[in-house]
Amino acid sequence: MLRFILALLALAGLASSASAETHSGGGETWSIAIHGGAGTIERSRLTPEKDAEIRAALQKALDAGSKILRDGGSSMEAIKAAIVLLENDPNFNAGKGAVYTWEETNSLDSSIMDGSDLSAGAVAGVSRTKNPILLAEAVKDKSPHVLLSGKGADQFSKEQGLEQVDPEYFATPRRLKQIKDFKAKRVSRADVDYKFGTVGAVAMDQKGNMAAGTSTGGMTGKRWGRIGDSPIIGAGTYADDRSCAVSATGSGEYFIRIGVAQEICTRIRLRFPAAIKEAQLSVPKDADGHYKYAIHASEFMLDDKEIQQIADDVIADMGALGGSGGVIIATPWGQAIYSFDTKGMYRGRATSEGENSVAIYGNE
Ligand code: ASP
């Protein structure tokens, strides 16, 4: 929380982070949300065994992230831990289990963003890194760039010493059948793969820092080097301590056109600066001319309903263009929120307030 307030003040040029103190706030608040894709996920499509398997996988990823946050770890570490587990699980369209391209290869996209400094990294069309989310992080931390693609990204991965695998590692018989069926035009993309199985996580840690990450195999049958929203900062992933952290899943083209992830964060952020700036003006200054304390942002917090409305509005805008899918959102106030226009979304959330649940279908 403190970081959030300071970020707001820094933005408004009101206080330096070294001198400002807060009235109250901070504490042990944390939250995390994860997803494993959205789509026409209905009870009739999943066997009880599959249903249980997916729930267990989501819970495992959620638990890994929650533990890090509960123990005082960073939101970046928490989202990475959750995403790596989901990437390694063939049930999801990310890492092992990624869908196939038209050429019957697996081509992976991923991105990550740190809300404390807006640093970001992403990769598109990689095929040799076991965990693309770790490569996205390496791009963020070890390169001067934000987005690397194809062979160059694979080479960078090797140079960074990340775990390399043969492209065959990502291959699974279930996904191979999907692309064969798709190409034979016996079924549409929606029928072969009734969901977008992209994975993602968003979190806020006890310092109030937000992080978001997304990883995917993209869309079945993608060709011509198609890249979706998942590695596009602002579309599939966004994090900003001043507003929120978002990870998306769905028909990427539409998420790119709306800039879904950043649009949600921006709508949240723009509710605040004016009100906080005004309140801050009444706070006395110290000898150095810095405000003696920072106004506590919780006075201006948006409640769950308001965040939900903002997210639903942006998803509706995306849907109006013809797309579908969903998002997970973490806020600086410790909320973990979902919004999706599909029948279901593989999802989970946990907070310091005691929330800890996973869900699959829309009506649960
Ligand atoms: N958004 C991803 C893409 O368009 C697909 C997904 O969410 O599964 O590549």
Short mmCIF file of C-alpha atoms and ligand atoms in Angstrom, two decimals:
data_model
loop_
_atom_site.label_atom_id
_atom_site.label_comp_id
_atom_site.label_asym_id
_atom_site.label_seq_id
_atom_site.Cartn_x
_atom_site.Cartn_y
_atom_site.Cartn_z
CA MET A 1 0.00 0.00 0.00
CA LEU A 2 2.75 2.41 0.95
CA ARG A 3 4.43 1.95 -2.41
CA PHE A 4 1.16 2.64 -4.14
CA ILE A 5 0.69 5.92 -2.32
CA LEU A 6 4.27 6.97 -2.95
CA ALA A 7 3.93 6.09 -6.61
CA LEU A 8 0.90 8.30 -6.81
CA LEU A 9 2.70 11.12 -5.08
CA ALA A 10 5.81 10.70 -7.16
CA LEU A 11 3.64 10.90 -10.23
CA ALA A 12 2.09 14.10 -9.01
CA GLY A 13 5.53 15.44 -8.04
CA LEU A 14 4.33 15.90 -4.48
CA ALA A 15 6.86 14.03 -2.40
CA SER A 16 10.08 12.10 -2.67
CA SER A 17 9.87 8.48 -1.63
CA ALA A 18 12.75 9.04 0.79
CA SER A 19 10.96 11.60 2.89
CA ALA A 20 7.29 10.76 2.72
CA GLU A 21 5.60 8.78 5.43
CA THR A 22 2.10 7.50 5.54
CA HIS A 23 -0.56 8.09 8.13
CA SER A 24 -1.45 4.46 8.23
CA GLY A 25 -1.73 1.51 5.88
CA GLY A 26 0.96 -0.91 4.73
CA GLY A 27 0.79 -4.13 6.72
CA GLU A 28 0.41 -7.67 5.59
CA THR A 29 -2.04 -7.29 2.78
CA TRP A 30 -1.34 -9.45 -0.27
CA SER A 31 -3.30 -11.07 -3.05
CA ILE A 32 -2.83 -13.32 -6.04
CA ALA A 33 -5.02 -14.49 -8.92
CA ILE A 34 -4.22 -17.05 -11.60
CA HIS A 35 -5.86 -18.28 -14.78
CA GLY A 36 -5.45 -21.24 -17.08
CA GLY A 37 -7.58 -19.94 -19.95
CA ALA A 38 -11.19 -19.08 -20.72
CA GLY A 39 -13.67 -20.54 -23.19
CA THR A 40 -16.77 -22.69 -23.62
CA ILE A 41 -15.82 -24.62 -20.54
CA GLU A 42 -18.97 -26.39 -19.38
CA ARG A 43 -19.54 -29.30 -17.02
CA SER A 44 -20.62 -31.50 -19.93
CA ARG A 45 -17.21 -31.06 -21.58
CA LEU A 46 -15.08 -32.21 -18.67
CA THR A 47 -15.10 -35.64 -17.08
CA PRO A 48 -15.14 -35.60 -13.26
CA GLU A 49 -11.54 -36.85 -13.38
CA LYS A 50 -10.43 -34.02 -15.67
CA ASP A 51 -12.34 -31.51 -13.59
CA ALA A 52 -10.52 -32.70 -10.46
CA GLU A 53 -7.16 -32.77 -12.23
CA ILE A 54 -7.52 -29.17 -13.43
CA ARG A 55 -8.64 -27.96 -10.01
CA ALA A 56 -5.69 -29.67 -8.36
CA ALA A 57 -3.27 -28.10 -10.86
CA LEU A 58 -4.76 -24.63 -10.30
CA GLN A 59 -4.66 -25.07 -6.53
CA LYS A 60 -1.03 -26.17 -6.65
CA ALA A 61 -0.04 -23.09 -8.65
CA LEU A 62 -2.11 -20.83 -6.39
CA ASP A 63 -0.55 -22.35 -3.27
CA ALA A 64 2.97 -21.86 -4.61
CA GLY A 65 2.32 -18.17 -5.25
CA SER A 66 0.40 -17.64 -2.00
CA LYS A 67 3.16 -19.13 0.12
CA ILE A 68 5.71 -16.71 -1.31
CA LEU A 69 3.44 -13.73 -0.65
CA ARG A 70 2.46 -14.89 2.85
CA ASP A 71 6.15 -15.29 3.71
CA GLY A 72 6.87 -11.73 2.59
CA GLY A 73 8.25 -12.57 -0.86
CA SER A 74 7.78 -10.37 -3.91
CA SER A 75 4.86 -10.38 -6.31
CA MET A 76 7.32 -11.08 -9.16
CA GLU A 77 8.53 -14.27 -7.45
CA ALA A 78 4.96 -15.30 -6.68
CA ILE A 79 3.63 -14.97 -10.21
CA LYS A 80 6.67 -16.71 -11.67
CA ALA A 81 6.28 -19.67 -9.32
CA ALA A 82 2.62 -20.06 -10.26
CA ILE A 83 3.19 -19.66 -14.01
CA VAL A 84 6.14 -22.09 -14.16
CA LEU A 85 3.95 -24.82 -12.63
CA LEU A 86 1.17 -24.13 -15.14
CA GLU A 87 3.66 -24.08 -18.03
CA ASN A 88 4.94 -27.48 -16.97
CA ASP A 89 1.44 -28.95 -16.85
CA PRO A 90 0.24 -30.34 -20.24
CA ASN A 91 -3.37 -29.49 -19.37
CA PHE A 92 -2.73 -25.87 -20.28
CA ASN A 93 -1.84 -24.14 -23.53
CA ALA A 94 1.53 -22.82 -22.36
CA GLY A 95 4.94 -24.44 -22.18
CA LYS A 96 4.41 -28.22 -22.38
CA GLY A 97 0.97 -28.75 -23.89
CA ALA A 98 1.07 -25.68 -26.14
CA VAL A 99 -1.19 -25.74 -29.19
CA TYR A 100 0.26 -26.32 -32.67
CA THR A 101 0.86 -23.83 -35.44
CA TRP A 102 -0.30 -24.48 -39.01
CA GLU A 103 3.17 -25.91 -39.68
CA GLU A 104 2.66 -28.33 -36.77
CA THR A 105 5.25 -26.77 -34.52
CA ASN A 106 4.88 -25.23 -31.07
CA SER A 107 5.63 -21.54 -30.88
CA LEU A 108 5.48 -19.88 -27.50
CA ASP A 109 4.74 -16.33 -26.37
CA SER A 110 5.14 -14.84 -22.91
CA SER A 111 5.41 -11.56 -21.04
CA ILE A 112 6.01 -10.22 -17.56
CA MET A 113 5.74 -6.80 -15.96
CA ASP A 114 6.81 -5.28 -12.65
CA GLY A 115 4.39 -2.61 -11.45
CA SER A 116 6.91 -0.96 -9.12
CA ASP A 117 9.00 0.50 -11.95
CA LEU A 118 6.99 -0.41 -15.06
CA SER A 119 9.84 -2.62 -16.27
CA ALA A 120 8.69 -5.31 -18.67
CA GLY A 121 9.97 -8.16 -20.80
CA ALA A 122 8.37 -10.37 -23.43
CA VAL A 123 9.12 -13.03 -26.03
CA ALA A 124 7.22 -14.21 -29.08
CA GLY A 125 7.63 -17.29 -31.24
CA VAL A 126 10.19 -19.10 -29.12
CA SER A 127 10.60 -22.86 -29.22
CA ARG A 128 13.54 -23.93 -27.09
CA THR A 129 13.08 -22.46 -23.62
CA LYS A 130 11.39 -24.80 -21.18
CA ASN A 131 9.73 -21.95 -19.28
CA PRO A 132 9.07 -18.93 -21.50
CA ILE A 133 8.01 -16.80 -18.52
CA LEU A 134 11.59 -16.99 -17.24
CA LEU A 135 12.83 -15.88 -20.63
CA ALA A 136 10.45 -12.92 -20.55
CA GLU A 137 11.91 -12.04 -17.17
CA ALA A 138 15.46 -12.30 -18.54
CA VAL A 139 14.53 -9.92 -21.36
CA LYS A 140 13.23 -7.51 -18.72
CA ASP A 141 16.26 -7.73 -16.46
CA LYS A 142 19.18 -8.63 -18.71
CA SER A 143 18.51 -6.87 -22.00
CA PRO A 144 17.86 -3.26 -22.95
CA HIS A 145 14.72 -4.42 -24.82
CA VAL A 146 11.13 -5.25 -24.01
CA LEU A 147 10.16 -7.75 -26.73
CA LEU A 148 12.36 -10.32 -28.49
CA SER A 149 11.12 -12.79 -31.08
CA GLY A 150 11.93 -16.05 -32.87
CA LYS A 151 15.47 -17.28 -33.36
CA GLY A 152 17.02 -14.22 -31.74
CA ALA A 153 14.99 -14.77 -28.60
CA ASP A 154 15.98 -18.46 -28.56
CA GLN A 155 19.62 -17.43 -28.87
CA PHE A 156 19.30 -14.86 -26.08
CA SER A 157 17.75 -17.57 -23.91
CA LYS A 158 20.72 -19.85 -24.45
CA GLU A 159 23.16 -17.07 -23.73
CA GLN A 160 21.35 -16.35 -20.47
CA GLY A 161 21.76 -19.96 -19.41
CA LEU A 162 18.04 -20.70 -19.17
CA GLU A 163 16.99 -24.34 -19.34
CA GLN A 164 16.85 -25.42 -22.99
CA VAL A 165 14.73 -28.24 -24.38
CA ASP A 166 14.33 -29.86 -27.76
CA PRO A 167 11.22 -28.39 -29.49
CA GLU A 168 9.74 -31.90 -29.24
CA TYR A 169 9.43 -31.36 -25.49
CA PHE A 170 6.35 -29.18 -26.06
CA ALA A 171 4.61 -31.74 -28.27
CA THR A 172 1.58 -33.61 -26.95
CA PRO A 173 -0.64 -36.11 -28.84
CA ARG A 174 -3.84 -34.31 -27.80
CA ARG A 175 -2.72 -31.02 -29.33
CA LEU A 176 -1.39 -32.75 -32.44
CA LYS A 177 -4.80 -34.28 -33.02
CA GLN A 178 -6.36 -30.84 -32.63
CA ILE A 179 -4.26 -29.31 -35.39
CA LYS A 180 -4.84 -32.31 -37.69
CA ASP A 181 -8.61 -31.99 -37.17
CA PHE A 182 -8.43 -28.25 -37.65
CA LYS A 183 -6.51 -28.53 -40.93
CA ALA A 184 -8.79 -31.23 -42.25
CA LYS A 185 -11.55 -28.63 -41.76
CA ARG A 186 -13.60 -31.21 -40.04
CA VAL A 187 -13.97 -28.80 -37.16
CA SER A 188 -13.50 -25.13 -36.42
CA ARG A 189 -10.84 -23.73 -34.12
CA ALA A 190 -13.51 -23.27 -31.46
CA ASP A 191 -14.44 -26.95 -31.70
CA VAL A 192 -10.98 -28.45 -31.61
CA ASP A 193 -9.97 -26.32 -28.69
CA TYR A 194 -13.06 -25.13 -26.89
CA LYS A 195 -10.98 -22.83 -24.75
CA PHE A 196 -8.09 -20.44 -24.75
CA GLY A 197 -5.69 -22.29 -22.48
CA THR A 198 -3.22 -19.49 -21.90
CA VAL A 199 -1.95 -19.22 -18.34
CA GLY A 200 -1.29 -16.13 -16.26
CA ALA A 201 -0.90 -14.72 -12.78
CA VAL A 202 -1.18 -11.33 -11.11
CA ALA A 203 -0.26 -10.41 -7.56
CA MET A 204 0.33 -7.73 -4.97
CA ASP A 205 2.94 -8.38 -2.30
CA GLN A 206 3.16 -7.07 1.26
CA LYS A 207 5.13 -4.04 0.08
CA GLY A 208 2.27 -3.14 -2.23
CA ASN A 209 4.17 -4.02 -5.40
CA MET A 210 2.14 -5.39 -8.28
CA ALA A 211 3.27 -7.87 -10.94
CA ALA A 212 1.64 -9.61 -13.89
CA GLY A 213 2.71 -12.40 -16.25
CA THR A 214 1.19 -14.39 -19.09
CA SER A 215 2.36 -17.42 -21.08
CA THR A 216 0.79 -19.16 -24.07
CA GLY A 217 1.14 -21.37 -27.11
CA GLY A 218 -1.19 -18.94 -28.92
CA MET A 219 -4.05 -20.13 -31.13
CA THR A 220 -4.36 -23.54 -32.82
CA GLY A 221 -3.39 -23.29 -36.48
CA LYS A 222 -1.78 -19.86 -36.23
CA ARG A 223 0.41 -19.09 -39.25
CA TRP A 224 2.52 -16.47 -40.94
CA GLY A 225 4.28 -15.78 -37.64
CA ARG A 226 1.04 -14.65 -35.99
CA ILE A 227 1.51 -13.17 -32.53
CA GLY A 228 -1.38 -12.70 -30.11
CA ASP A 229 -1.93 -10.45 -27.14
CA SER A 230 -0.07 -12.52 -24.55
CA PRO A 231 3.42 -11.11 -25.24
CA ILE A 232 2.11 -7.60 -25.92
CA ILE A 233 2.58 -5.36 -22.89
CA GLY A 234 -0.65 -3.43 -22.45
CA ALA A 235 -2.80 -5.99 -24.27
CA GLY A 236 -2.32 -9.36 -22.54
CA THR A 237 -0.26 -8.22 -19.56
CA TYR A 238 0.09 -5.01 -17.56
CA ALA A 239 1.16 -4.02 -14.03
CA ASP A 240 1.38 -0.61 -12.42
CA ASP A 241 1.54 -0.06 -8.65
CA ARG A 242 -0.68 2.98 -9.11
CA SER A 243 -3.62 1.00 -10.41
CA CYS A 244 -3.59 -2.76 -10.96
CA ALA A 245 -2.05 -5.88 -12.46
CA VAL A 246 -3.82 -7.71 -15.29
CA SER A 247 -3.29 -10.94 -17.24
CA ALA A 248 -5.63 -11.83 -20.10
CA THR A 249 -6.73 -14.87 -22.06
CA GLY A 250 -8.93 -14.94 -25.13
CA SER A 251 -9.02 -14.04 -28.79
CA GLY A 252 -5.77 -12.12 -28.88
CA GLU A 253 -6.45 -9.92 -31.89
CA TYR A 254 -9.32 -8.21 -30.09
CA PHE A 255 -7.40 -7.84 -26.85
CA ILE A 256 -4.63 -6.10 -28.79
CA ARG A 257 -7.06 -3.71 -30.48
CA ILE A 258 -8.59 -2.59 -27.17
CA GLY A 259 -5.30 -2.77 -25.25
CA VAL A 260 -7.33 -4.60 -22.62
CA ALA A 261 -4.79 -4.96 -19.80
CA GLN A 262 -3.62 -1.37 -19.82
CA GLU A 263 -7.10 -0.02 -20.47
CA ILE A 264 -8.34 -1.60 -17.23
CA CYS A 265 -5.39 -0.24 -15.25
CA THR A 266 -5.74 3.21 -16.79
CA ARG A 267 -9.43 3.43 -15.99
CA ILE A 268 -8.62 2.55 -12.36
CA ARG A 269 -5.64 4.92 -12.15
CA LEU A 270 -7.46 7.92 -13.52
CA ARG A 271 -9.94 7.81 -10.71
CA PHE A 272 -7.25 8.89 -8.22
CA PRO A 273 -4.69 11.58 -8.96
CA ALA A 274 -7.00 14.55 -8.73
CA ALA A 275 -8.59 13.58 -5.42
CA ILE A 276 -5.30 12.65 -3.78
CA LYS A 277 -3.52 15.75 -5.02
CA GLU A 278 -6.20 17.94 -3.58
CA ALA A 279 -6.08 16.24 -0.17
CA GLN A 280 -2.29 16.35 -0.14
CA LEU A 281 -2.25 20.12 -0.46
CA SER A 282 -3.59 20.45 3.08
CA VAL A 283 -0.70 18.43 4.61
CA PRO A 284 2.06 20.49 6.36
CA LYS A 285 5.62 20.41 4.96
CA ASP A 286 8.92 19.77 6.77
CA ALA A 287 12.00 22.03 6.68
CA ASP A 288 13.08 20.51 3.34
CA GLY A 289 9.79 21.37 1.80
CA HIS A 290 8.54 17.79 1.69
CA TYR A 291 5.10 16.90 2.89
CA LYS A 292 5.26 15.47 6.42
CA TYR A 293 3.12 12.53 5.47
CA ALA A 294 1.38 11.18 2.46
CA ILE A 295 -2.36 11.05 2.22
CA HIS A 296 -3.56 7.50 2.65
CA ALA A 297 -4.92 6.19 -0.57
CA SER A 298 -7.34 3.80 1.10
CA GLU A 299 -9.61 6.77 1.63
CA PHE A 300 -9.99 6.74 -2.10
CA MET A 301 -10.04 3.02 -2.72
CA LEU A 302 -12.43 1.53 -5.21
CA ASP A 303 -14.52 -1.27 -3.83
CA ASP A 304 -14.86 -4.71 -5.46
CA LYS A 305 -18.00 -3.69 -7.31
CA GLU A 306 -16.35 -0.67 -8.91
CA ILE A 307 -13.29 -2.67 -10.01
CA GLN A 308 -15.58 -5.39 -11.34
CA GLN A 309 -17.56 -2.81 -13.30
CA ILE A 310 -14.43 -1.32 -14.87
CA ALA A 311 -13.18 -4.77 -15.89
CA ASP A 312 -16.59 -5.86 -17.20
CA ASP A 313 -16.87 -2.64 -19.23
CA VAL A 314 -13.50 -3.22 -20.92
CA ILE A 315 -14.32 -6.88 -21.60
CA ALA A 316 -17.63 -5.71 -23.09
CA ASP A 317 -15.78 -3.25 -25.36
CA MET A 318 -13.55 -6.10 -26.52
CA GLY A 319 -16.59 -8.34 -26.98
CA ALA A 320 -18.35 -5.66 -29.03
CA LEU A 321 -15.56 -5.92 -31.60
CA GLY A 322 -16.23 -9.65 -31.88
CA GLY A 323 -13.73 -11.15 -29.44
CA SER A 324 -14.16 -13.15 -26.26
CA GLY A 325 -12.13 -14.12 -23.22
CA GLY A 326 -11.30 -12.92 -19.76
CA VAL A 327 -8.91 -11.28 -17.35
CA ILE A 328 -7.64 -11.64 -13.80
CA ILE A 329 -6.91 -8.48 -11.82
CA ALA A 330 -5.02 -7.66 -8.62
CA THR A 331 -5.43 -4.18 -7.13
CA PRO A 332 -3.32 -2.09 -4.72
CA TRP A 333 -6.06 -2.62 -2.11
CA GLY A 334 -5.58 -6.37 -2.00
CA GLN A 335 -8.47 -7.37 -4.23
CA ALA A 336 -8.30 -10.27 -6.68
CA ILE A 337 -11.00 -10.00 -9.35
CA TYR A 338 -12.08 -11.97 -12.45
CA SER A 339 -13.99 -10.83 -15.48
CA PHE A 340 -14.85 -13.01 -18.49
CA ASP A 341 -17.54 -13.24 -21.13
CA THR A 342 -17.05 -16.95 -21.84
CA LYS A 343 -18.92 -19.88 -20.28
CA GLY A 344 -15.99 -20.61 -18.01
CA MET A 345 -12.45 -19.73 -17.08
CA TYR A 346 -9.89 -21.85 -15.28
CA ARG A 347 -9.07 -19.60 -12.37
CA GLY A 348 -8.01 -19.24 -8.75
CA ARG A 349 -7.44 -16.53 -6.20
CA ALA A 350 -6.07 -16.13 -2.70
CA THR A 351 -5.73 -13.12 -0.41
CA SER A 352 -4.40 -12.22 3.03
CA GLU A 353 -8.07 -11.83 4.02
CA GLY A 354 -8.51 -15.59 3.85
CA GLU A 355 -9.83 -16.08 0.31
CA ASN A 356 -8.43 -19.27 -1.26
CA SER A 357 -10.42 -20.86 -4.06
CA VAL A 358 -10.25 -22.27 -7.55
CA ALA A 359 -13.07 -22.44 -10.07
CA ILE A 360 -13.78 -23.55 -13.61
CA TYR A 361 -17.35 -22.80 -14.69
CA GLY A 362 -19.01 -19.42 -14.97
CA ASN A 363 -21.68 -20.16 -12.39
CA GLU A 364 -19.49 -21.10 -9.44
N1 ASP B 1 -4.71 -14.91 -26.00
C1 ASP B 1 -4.00 -15.98 -26.63
C2 ASP B 1 -3.64 -15.59 -28.04
O1 ASP B 1 -4.42 -14.94 -28.70
C3 ASP B 1 -4.75 -17.25 -26.66
C4 ASP B 1 -5.24 -17.73 -25.34
O2 ASP B 1 -5.62 -16.93 -24.50
O3 ASP B 1 -5.27 -18.95 -25.13
O4 ASP B 1 -2.59 -16.00 -28.50
#
